[in-house]
Coordinates of C-alpha atoms and ligand atoms in Angstrom, one line a residue:
X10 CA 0.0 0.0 0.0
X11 CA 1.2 3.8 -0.6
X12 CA 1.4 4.9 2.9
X13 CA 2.3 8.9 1.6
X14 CA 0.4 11.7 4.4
X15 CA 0.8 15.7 4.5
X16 CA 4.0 15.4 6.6
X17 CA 5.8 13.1 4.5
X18 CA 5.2 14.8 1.5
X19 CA 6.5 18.1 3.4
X20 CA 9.5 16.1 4.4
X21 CA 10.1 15.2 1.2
X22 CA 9.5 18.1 -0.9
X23 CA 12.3 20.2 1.9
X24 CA 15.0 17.1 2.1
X25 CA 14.9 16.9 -1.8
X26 CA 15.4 20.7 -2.6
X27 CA 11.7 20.7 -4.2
X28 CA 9.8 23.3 -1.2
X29 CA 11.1 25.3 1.4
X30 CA 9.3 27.2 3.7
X31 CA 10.3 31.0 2.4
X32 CA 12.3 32.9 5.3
X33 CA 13.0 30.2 6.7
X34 CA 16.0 31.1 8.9
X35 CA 13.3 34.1 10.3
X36 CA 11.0 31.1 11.4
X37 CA 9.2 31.9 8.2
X38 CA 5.5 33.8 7.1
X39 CA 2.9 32.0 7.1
X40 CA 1.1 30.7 3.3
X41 CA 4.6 31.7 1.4
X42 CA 7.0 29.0 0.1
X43 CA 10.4 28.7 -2.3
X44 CA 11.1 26.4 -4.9
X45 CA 14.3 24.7 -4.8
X46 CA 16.3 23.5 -7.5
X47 CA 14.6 20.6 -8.4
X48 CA 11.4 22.8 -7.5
X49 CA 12.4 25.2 -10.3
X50 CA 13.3 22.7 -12.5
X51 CA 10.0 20.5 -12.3
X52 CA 8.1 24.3 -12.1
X53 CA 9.1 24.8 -15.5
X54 CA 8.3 21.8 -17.1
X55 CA 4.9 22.1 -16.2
X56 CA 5.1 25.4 -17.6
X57 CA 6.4 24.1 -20.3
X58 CA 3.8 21.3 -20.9
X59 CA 0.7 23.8 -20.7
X60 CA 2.7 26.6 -22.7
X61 CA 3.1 23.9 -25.6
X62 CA -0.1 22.8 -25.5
X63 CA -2.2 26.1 -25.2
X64 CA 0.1 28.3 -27.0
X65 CA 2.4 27.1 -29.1
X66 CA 0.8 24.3 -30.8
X67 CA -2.5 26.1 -31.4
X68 CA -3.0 28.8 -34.2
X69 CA -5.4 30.3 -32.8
X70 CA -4.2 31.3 -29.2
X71 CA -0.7 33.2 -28.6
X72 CA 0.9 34.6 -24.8
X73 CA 1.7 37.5 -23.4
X74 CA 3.7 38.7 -20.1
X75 CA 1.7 41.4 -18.7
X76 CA 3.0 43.1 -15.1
X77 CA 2.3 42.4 -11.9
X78 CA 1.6 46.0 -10.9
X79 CA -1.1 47.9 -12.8
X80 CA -3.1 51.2 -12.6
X81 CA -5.2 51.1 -9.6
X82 CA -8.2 51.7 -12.0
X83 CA -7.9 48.1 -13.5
X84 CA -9.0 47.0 -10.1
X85 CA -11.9 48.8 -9.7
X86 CA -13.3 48.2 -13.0
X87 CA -12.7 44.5 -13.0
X88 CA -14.7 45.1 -9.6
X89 CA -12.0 43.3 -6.9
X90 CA -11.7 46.5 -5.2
X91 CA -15.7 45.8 -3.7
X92 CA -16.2 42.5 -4.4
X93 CA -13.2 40.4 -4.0
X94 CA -13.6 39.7 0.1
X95 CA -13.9 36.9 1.9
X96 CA -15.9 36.7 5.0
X97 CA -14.0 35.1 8.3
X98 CA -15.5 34.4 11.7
X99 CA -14.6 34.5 14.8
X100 CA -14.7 32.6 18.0
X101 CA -12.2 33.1 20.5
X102 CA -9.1 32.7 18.8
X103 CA -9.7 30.5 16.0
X104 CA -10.8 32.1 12.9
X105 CA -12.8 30.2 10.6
X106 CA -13.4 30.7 6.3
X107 CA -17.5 31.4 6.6
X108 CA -18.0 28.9 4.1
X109 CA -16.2 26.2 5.8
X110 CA -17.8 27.4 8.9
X111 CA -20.8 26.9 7.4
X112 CA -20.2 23.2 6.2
X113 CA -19.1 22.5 9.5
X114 CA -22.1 23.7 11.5
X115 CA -24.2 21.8 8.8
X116 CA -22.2 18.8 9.1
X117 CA -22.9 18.3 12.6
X118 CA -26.5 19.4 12.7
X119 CA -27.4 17.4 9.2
X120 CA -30.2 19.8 8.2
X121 CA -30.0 19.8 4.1
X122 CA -32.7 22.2 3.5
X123 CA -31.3 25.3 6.5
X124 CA -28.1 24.6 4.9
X125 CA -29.4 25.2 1.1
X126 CA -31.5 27.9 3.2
X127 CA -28.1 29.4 4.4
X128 CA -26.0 29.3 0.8
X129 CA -28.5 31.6 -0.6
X130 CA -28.3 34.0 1.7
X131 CA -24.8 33.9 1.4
X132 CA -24.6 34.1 -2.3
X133 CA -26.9 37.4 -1.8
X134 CA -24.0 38.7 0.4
X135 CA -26.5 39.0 3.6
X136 CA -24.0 38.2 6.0
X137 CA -25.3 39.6 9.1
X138 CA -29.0 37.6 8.4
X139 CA -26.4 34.2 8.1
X140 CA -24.4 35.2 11.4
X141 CA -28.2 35.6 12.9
X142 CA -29.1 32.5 12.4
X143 CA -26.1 30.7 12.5
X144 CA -26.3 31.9 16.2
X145 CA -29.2 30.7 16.7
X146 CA -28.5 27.6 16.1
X147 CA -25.7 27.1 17.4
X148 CA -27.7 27.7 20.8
X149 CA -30.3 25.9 19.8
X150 CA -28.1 22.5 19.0
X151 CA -25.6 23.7 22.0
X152 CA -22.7 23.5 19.5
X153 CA -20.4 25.7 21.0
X154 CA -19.4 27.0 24.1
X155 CA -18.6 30.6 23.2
X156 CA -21.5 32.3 21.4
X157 CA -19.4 35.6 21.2
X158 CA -19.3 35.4 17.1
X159 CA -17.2 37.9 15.5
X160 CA -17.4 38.9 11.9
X161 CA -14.5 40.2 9.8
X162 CA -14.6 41.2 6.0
X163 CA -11.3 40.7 4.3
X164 CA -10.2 42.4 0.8
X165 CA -7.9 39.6 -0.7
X166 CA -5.6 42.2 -2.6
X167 CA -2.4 43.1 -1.4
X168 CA -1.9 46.8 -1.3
X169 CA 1.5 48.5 -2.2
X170 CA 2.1 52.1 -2.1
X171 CA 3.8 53.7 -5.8
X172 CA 6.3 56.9 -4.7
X173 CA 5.2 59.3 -7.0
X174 CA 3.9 62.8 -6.7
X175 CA 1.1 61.9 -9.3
X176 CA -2.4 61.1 -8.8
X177 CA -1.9 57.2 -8.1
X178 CA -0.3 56.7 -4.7
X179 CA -1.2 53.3 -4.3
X180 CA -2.6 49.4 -6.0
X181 CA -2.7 46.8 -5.5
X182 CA -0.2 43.5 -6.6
X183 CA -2.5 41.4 -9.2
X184 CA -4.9 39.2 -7.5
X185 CA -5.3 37.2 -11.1
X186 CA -3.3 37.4 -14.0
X187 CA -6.6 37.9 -16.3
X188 CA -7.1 41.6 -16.1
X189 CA -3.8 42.0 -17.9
X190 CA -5.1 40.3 -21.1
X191 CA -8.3 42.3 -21.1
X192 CA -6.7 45.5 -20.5
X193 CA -4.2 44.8 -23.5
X194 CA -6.7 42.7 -25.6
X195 CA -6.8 45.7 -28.4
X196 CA -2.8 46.2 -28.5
X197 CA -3.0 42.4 -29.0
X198 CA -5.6 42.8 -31.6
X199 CA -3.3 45.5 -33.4
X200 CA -0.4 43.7 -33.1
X201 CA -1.2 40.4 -34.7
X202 CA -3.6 39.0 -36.7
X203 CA -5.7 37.1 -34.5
X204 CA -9.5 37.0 -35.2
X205 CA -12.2 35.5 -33.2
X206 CA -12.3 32.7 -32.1
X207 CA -9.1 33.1 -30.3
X208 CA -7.1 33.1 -26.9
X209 CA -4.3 34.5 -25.4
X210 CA -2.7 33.0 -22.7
X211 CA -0.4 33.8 -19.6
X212 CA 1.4 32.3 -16.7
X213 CA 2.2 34.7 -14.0
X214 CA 2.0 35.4 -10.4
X215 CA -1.0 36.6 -8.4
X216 CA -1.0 37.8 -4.9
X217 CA -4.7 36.5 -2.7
X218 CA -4.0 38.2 1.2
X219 CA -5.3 35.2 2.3
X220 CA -5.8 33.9 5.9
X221 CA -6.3 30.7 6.1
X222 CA -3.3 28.9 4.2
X223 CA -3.2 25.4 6.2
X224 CA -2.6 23.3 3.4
X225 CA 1.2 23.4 2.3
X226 CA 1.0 25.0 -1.5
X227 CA -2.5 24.4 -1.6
X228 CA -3.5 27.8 -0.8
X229 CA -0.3 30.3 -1.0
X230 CA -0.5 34.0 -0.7
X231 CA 1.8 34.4 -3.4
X232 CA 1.0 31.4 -6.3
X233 CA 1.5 31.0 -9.9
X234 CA -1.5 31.0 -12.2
X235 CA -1.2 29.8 -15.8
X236 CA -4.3 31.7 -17.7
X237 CA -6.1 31.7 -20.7
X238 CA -8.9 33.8 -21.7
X239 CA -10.4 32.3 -24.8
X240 CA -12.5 35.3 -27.1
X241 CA -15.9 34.4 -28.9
X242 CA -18.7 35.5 -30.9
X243 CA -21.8 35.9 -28.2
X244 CA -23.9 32.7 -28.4
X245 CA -21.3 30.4 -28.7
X246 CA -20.6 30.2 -25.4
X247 CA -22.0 26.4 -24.7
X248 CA -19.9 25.1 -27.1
X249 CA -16.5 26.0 -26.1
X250 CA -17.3 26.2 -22.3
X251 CA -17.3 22.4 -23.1
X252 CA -14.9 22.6 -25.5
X253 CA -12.5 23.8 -23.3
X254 CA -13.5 21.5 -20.0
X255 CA -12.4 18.4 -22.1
X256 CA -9.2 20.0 -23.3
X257 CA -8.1 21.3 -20.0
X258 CA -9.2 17.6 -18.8
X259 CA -7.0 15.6 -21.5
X260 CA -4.1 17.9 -20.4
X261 CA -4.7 16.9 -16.7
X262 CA -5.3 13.4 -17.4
X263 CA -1.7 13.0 -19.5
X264 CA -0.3 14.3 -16.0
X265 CA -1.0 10.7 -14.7
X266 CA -2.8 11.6 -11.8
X267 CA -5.3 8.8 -12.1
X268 CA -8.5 9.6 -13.8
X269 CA -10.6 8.6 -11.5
X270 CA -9.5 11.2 -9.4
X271 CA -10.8 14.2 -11.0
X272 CA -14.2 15.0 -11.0
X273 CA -16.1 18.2 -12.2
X274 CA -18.0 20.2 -10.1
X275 CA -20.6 23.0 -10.7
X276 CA -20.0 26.4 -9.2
X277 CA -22.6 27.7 -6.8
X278 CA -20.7 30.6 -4.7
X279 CA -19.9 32.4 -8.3
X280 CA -17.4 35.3 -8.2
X281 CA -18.6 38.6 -9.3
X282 CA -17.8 38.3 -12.7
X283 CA -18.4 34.7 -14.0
X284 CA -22.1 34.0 -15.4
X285 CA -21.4 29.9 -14.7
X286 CA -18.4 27.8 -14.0
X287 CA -17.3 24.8 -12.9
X288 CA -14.5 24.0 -11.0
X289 CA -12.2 20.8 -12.0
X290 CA -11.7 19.2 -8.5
X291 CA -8.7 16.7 -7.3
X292 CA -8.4 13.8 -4.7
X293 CA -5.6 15.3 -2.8
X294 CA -5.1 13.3 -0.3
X295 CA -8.4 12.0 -0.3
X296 CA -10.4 14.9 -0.3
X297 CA -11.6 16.3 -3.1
X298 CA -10.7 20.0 -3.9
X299 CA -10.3 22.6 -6.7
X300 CA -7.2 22.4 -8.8
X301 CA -8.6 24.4 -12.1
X302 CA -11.6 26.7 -12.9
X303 CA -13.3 27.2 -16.5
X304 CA -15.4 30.2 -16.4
X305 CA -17.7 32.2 -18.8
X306 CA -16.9 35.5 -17.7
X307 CA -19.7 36.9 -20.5
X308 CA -18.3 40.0 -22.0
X309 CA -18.7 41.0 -17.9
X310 CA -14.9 42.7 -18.2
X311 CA -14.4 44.1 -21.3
X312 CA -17.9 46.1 -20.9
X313 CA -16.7 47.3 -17.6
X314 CA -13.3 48.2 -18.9
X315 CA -14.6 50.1 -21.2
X316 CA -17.1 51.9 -19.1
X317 CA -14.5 53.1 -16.5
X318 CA -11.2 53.7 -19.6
X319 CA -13.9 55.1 -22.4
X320 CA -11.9 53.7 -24.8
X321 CA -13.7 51.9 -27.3
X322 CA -12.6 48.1 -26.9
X323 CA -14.9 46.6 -29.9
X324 CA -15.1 44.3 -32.1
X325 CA -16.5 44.3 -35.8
X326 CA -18.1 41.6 -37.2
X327 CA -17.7 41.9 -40.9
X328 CA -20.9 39.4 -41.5
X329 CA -23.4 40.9 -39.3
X330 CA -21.9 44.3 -39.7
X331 CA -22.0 45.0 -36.8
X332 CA -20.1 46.1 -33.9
X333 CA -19.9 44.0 -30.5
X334 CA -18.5 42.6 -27.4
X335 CA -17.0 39.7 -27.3
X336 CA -17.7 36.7 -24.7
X337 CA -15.3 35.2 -23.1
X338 CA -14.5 31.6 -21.5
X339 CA -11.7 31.8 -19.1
X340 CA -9.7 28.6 -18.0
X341 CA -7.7 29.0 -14.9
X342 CA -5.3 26.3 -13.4
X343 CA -2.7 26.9 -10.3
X344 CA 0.5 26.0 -11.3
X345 CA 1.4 25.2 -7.4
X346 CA -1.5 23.1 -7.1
X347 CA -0.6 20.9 -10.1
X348 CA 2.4 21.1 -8.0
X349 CA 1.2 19.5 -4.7
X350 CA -1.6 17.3 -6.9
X351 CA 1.8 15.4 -8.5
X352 CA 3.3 15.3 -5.3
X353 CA 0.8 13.8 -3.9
X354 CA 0.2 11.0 -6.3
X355 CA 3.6 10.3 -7.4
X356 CA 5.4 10.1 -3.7
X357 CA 5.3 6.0 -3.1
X358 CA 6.3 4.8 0.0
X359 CA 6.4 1.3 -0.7
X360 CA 8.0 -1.7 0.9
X361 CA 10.8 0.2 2.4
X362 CA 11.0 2.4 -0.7
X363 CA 10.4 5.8 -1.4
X364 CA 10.3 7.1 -4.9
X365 CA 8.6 10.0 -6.9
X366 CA 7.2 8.3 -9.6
X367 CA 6.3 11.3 -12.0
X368 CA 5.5 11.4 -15.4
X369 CA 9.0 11.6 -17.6
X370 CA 8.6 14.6 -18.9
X371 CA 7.9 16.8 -15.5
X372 CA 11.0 15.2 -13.7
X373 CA 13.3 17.7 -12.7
X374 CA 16.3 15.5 -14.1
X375 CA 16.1 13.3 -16.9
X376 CA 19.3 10.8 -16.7
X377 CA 22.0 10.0 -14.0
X378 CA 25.4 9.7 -15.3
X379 CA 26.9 7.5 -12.3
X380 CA 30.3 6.1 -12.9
X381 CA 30.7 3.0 -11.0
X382 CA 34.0 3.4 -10.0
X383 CA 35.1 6.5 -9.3
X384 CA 38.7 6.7 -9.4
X385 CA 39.3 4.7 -12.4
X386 CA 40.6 7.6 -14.8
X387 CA 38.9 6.0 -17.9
X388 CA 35.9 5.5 -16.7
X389 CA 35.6 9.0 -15.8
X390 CA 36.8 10.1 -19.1
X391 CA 34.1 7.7 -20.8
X392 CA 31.1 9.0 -18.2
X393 CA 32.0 12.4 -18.9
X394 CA 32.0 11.9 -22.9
X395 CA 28.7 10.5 -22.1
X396 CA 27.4 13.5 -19.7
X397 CA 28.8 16.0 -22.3
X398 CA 27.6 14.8 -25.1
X399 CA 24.0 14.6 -23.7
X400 CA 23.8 17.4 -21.9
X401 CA 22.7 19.5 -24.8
X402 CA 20.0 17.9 -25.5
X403 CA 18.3 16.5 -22.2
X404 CA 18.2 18.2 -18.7
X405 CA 21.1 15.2 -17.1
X406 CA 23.3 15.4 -13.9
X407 CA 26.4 13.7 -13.4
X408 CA 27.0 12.5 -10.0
X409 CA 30.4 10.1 -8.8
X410 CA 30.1 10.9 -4.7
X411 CA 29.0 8.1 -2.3
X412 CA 27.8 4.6 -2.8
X413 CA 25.8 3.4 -5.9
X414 CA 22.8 2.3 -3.9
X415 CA 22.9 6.0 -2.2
X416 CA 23.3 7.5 -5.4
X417 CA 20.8 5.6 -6.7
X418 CA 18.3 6.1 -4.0
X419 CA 18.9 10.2 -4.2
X420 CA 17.8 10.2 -8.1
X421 CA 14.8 7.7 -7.3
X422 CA 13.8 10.5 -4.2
X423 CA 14.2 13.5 -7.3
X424 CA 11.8 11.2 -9.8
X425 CA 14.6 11.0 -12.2
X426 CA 13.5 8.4 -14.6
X427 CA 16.7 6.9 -15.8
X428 CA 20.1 6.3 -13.9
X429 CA 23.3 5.1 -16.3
X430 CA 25.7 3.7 -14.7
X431 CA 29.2 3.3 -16.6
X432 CA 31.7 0.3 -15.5
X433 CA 34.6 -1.9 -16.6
X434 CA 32.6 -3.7 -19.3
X435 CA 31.8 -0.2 -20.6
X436 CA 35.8 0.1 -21.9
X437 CA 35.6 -3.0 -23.7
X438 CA 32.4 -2.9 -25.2
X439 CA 31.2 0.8 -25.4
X440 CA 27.9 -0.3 -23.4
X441 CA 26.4 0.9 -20.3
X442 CA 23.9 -0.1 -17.7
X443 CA 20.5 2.2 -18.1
X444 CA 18.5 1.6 -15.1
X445 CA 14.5 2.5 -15.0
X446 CA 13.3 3.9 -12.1
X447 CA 9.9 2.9 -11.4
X448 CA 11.0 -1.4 -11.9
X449 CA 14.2 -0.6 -11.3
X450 CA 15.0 -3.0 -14.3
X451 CA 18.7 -2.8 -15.6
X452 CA 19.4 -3.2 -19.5
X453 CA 22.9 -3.1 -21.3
X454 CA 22.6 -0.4 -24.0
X455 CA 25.5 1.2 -26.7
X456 CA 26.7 4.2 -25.8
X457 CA 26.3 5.7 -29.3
X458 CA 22.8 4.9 -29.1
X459 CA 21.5 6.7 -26.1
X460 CA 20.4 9.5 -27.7
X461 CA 18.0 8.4 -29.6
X462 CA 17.2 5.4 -27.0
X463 CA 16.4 8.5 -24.9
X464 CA 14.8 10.8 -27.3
X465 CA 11.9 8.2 -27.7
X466 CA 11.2 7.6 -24.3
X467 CA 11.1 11.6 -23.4
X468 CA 8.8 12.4 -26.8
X469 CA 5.0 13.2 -26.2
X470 CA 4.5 15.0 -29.3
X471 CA 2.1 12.0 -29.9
X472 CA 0.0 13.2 -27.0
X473 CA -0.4 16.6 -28.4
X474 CA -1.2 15.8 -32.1
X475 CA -4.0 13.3 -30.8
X476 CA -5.4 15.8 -28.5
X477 CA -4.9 19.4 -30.4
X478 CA -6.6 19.7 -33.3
X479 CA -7.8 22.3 -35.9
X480 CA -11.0 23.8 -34.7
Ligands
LIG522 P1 -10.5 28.7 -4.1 O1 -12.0 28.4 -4.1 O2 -9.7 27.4 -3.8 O3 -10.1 29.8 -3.2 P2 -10.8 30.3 -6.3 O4 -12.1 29.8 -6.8 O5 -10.8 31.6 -5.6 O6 -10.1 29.1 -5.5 P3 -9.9 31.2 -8.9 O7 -10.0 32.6 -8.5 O8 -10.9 30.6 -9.8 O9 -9.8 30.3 -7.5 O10 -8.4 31.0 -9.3 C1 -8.1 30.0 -10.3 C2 -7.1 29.0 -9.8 O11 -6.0 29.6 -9.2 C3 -7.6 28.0 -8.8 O12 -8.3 27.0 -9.4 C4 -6.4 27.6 -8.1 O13 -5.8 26.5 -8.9 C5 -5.5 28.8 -8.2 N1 -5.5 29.5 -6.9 C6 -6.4 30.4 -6.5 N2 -6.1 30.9 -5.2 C7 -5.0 30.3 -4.9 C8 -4.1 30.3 -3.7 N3 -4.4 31.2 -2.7 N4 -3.0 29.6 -3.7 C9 -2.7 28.7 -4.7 N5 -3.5 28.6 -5.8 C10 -4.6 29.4 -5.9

């Protein structure tokens, strides 16, 4: 059985140079991590992965690096300023998320309809009316001792002050990475020769002031989104909201995470700007939990851009003749939660072994060049033809300190897939030993031959010519 819990993955993920906890050495801030090098490393390819798939291999969708800091404006039209809060209660000196306070009250009680009662009042915003009740009965059910219920309304965005003697003297650091698209959408437009349909794309960091940030890099206050805001002729909407659900699944499915461990579930606490959504959720350790959101955000933040810029952000459509707004469906996936969701399903702990066990293409380090015998001059001359010569072309590390079973173990605990180990044999008969990490089987293979032994296994280009086609 895979006996792999919270701590151990922590334990891991710190001991491995994956996560550290950031400021460390300061006894750390709360919900804010670094990346280590193999962090970085794996980071990227995941990056890499979505960037191939949504941008580069598509016609019809291209990227753009917008910045983190923006006019203040941006933030009120896109409407974050008033409505991006969330809602915290308090008793004593625990502070609960109201919606999970909610769940749990509900949990204990069982009462399906006052809960479904409750959600509505909370989707209206009526706060004070839900604290009311929820006071009630909690006195009524004698569910807690301390019926002193505080209420605190949090703005999520993280202020920063500008030095200038100008009019803006403060914004805020980007709670999504969206807003920069829409606000650029008609330099894009001019720039290019994108027509709808058509995306643009963009992985960035965001900044949530969040509170509550239990869950390792579950829920960060400074995270990594990776964006795309897909443009459309009004009334298409249906058909690439589901468009894009089984595209954004396929991707999340070639991750390896088990695919009965996704499932999709509708939104019913909708953000200010989406008209529906649904939220692809994760067995993290079994429970299930958001990892990716596909919204239709209408033409909700164009229209408002436009209202609070006047600048004319339209679109022409040369059949109808007509001018209009275009609708947009938004796909929006956590780059640190695709993170943890791979950590969590690739860490096995099994029969006194640990290995991370992900996909080829996400591990940090392709290949282990490990000379068996480290002193012996031409073996190191032979492993370091080897190591230089692939280096170019695969991400490899070449490592001759300790014992082979220590070495061996440190690349299993990094996911690398493939260790080669170069001995005497190797001198007389140009071979070495290629050793597969997840079997831990051990084939002889020619040294001239590794490159393209290699270059198959690490190729998924089959992957994305099934799964991306014209539209
Ligand atoms: P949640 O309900 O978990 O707070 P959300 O619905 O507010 O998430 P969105 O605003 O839709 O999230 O953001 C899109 C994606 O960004 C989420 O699906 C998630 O993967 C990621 N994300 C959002 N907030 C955080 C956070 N604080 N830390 C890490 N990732 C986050």
């Amino acid at each position: 059985m895979n006996d792999v819990n919270l701590k151990l993955i922590i334990n891991h993920a710190k001991r491995y140079g994956f996560i550290y906890k950031s400021s460390e050495i300061y006894n750390g801030i709360n919900g804010v991590y670094d990346y280590g090098p193999w962090g970085v490393e794996m980071k990227n390819n995941i990056k890499e992965y979505w960037w191939n798939f949504m941008v580069k291999l598509r016609d019809n969708i291209v990227g753009i690096d917008s910045s983190i800091l923006m006019n203040n404006k941006v933030w009120i039209a896109s409407g974050h300023k008033k409505e991006f809060n969330e809602y915290y209660i308090i008793i004593k000196n625990k502070i609960y998320n109201i919606k999970k306070f909610i769940l749990l009250i509900f949990d204990i009680i069982n009462n399906k309809k006052l809960y479904k009662k409750i959600l509505i009042l909370y989707k209206k915003k009526k706060i004070k009316l839900i604290i009311y009740k929820l006071k009630l009965i909690i006195k009524h059910y004698k569910i807690l001792k301390y019926r002193n219920i505080k209420v605190k309304k949090i703005n999520l965005m993280f202020n920063t002050k500008i030095n200038s003697f100008l009019n803006n003297k403060y914004t805020y650091l980007r709670p999504e990475t969206a807003q920069g698209i829409f606000i650029n959408i008609k330099n894009i437009i001019n720039s290019t020769k994108m027509k709808i349909p058509f995306g643009v794309a963009q992985v960035g960091k965001s900044f949530r002031n969040e509170i509550i940030t239990k869950e390792f890099i579950f829920r960060t206050k400074e995270f990594e989104q990776m964006e795309m805001q897909f443009f459309i002729y009004p009334g298409q909407e249906k058909k690439w909201f589901k468009y894009w659900i089984n595209n954004r699944l396929s991707w999340l499915y070639f991750l390896n995470l088990g695919i009965n461990n996704f499932r999709i579930k509708k939104h019913k606490n909708l953000s200010h700007y989406t008209k529906y959504a649904i939220d692809i959720e994760f067995n993290f350790l079994n429970i299930y939990k958001e990892l990716e959101g596909i919204h239709f955000r209408k033409n909700f933040d164009l229209k408002s851009h436009i209202k609070y810029s006047k600048k004319k952000i339209m679109f022409y459509n040369s059949k109808t003749k007509k001018k209009y707004i275009p609708y947009i469906i938004e796909t929006s996936l956590g780059l640190d939660r695709v993170f943890y969701a791979l950590l969590c399903k690739s860490l096995i702990n099994e029969n006194n072994r640990i290995f991370l066990k992900l996909p080829y293409f996400i591990s940090p380090i392709k290949i282990a060049i490990l000379p068996l015998i480290s002193k012996d001059k031409k073996i190191i001359k032979i492993s370091k033809y080897i190591y230089n010569n692939l280096k170019y072309k695969f991400n490899i590390i070449y490592d001759d300190k300790n014992s082979i079973g220590k070495r061996y173990h440190y690349q299993d605990s990094i996911g690398t897939p493939f260790c080669i180990t170069i001995d005497k044999y190797s001198l007389v008969n140009k071979t070495v030993t290629i050793r597969y990490r997840d079997s831990m089987k051990q084939i002889r293979y020619e040294i001239d031959l590794l490159y393209f032994f290699f270059k198959k296994e690490f190729d998924i280009s089959y992957f994305f010519k099934r799964e991306i086609k014209d539209v």
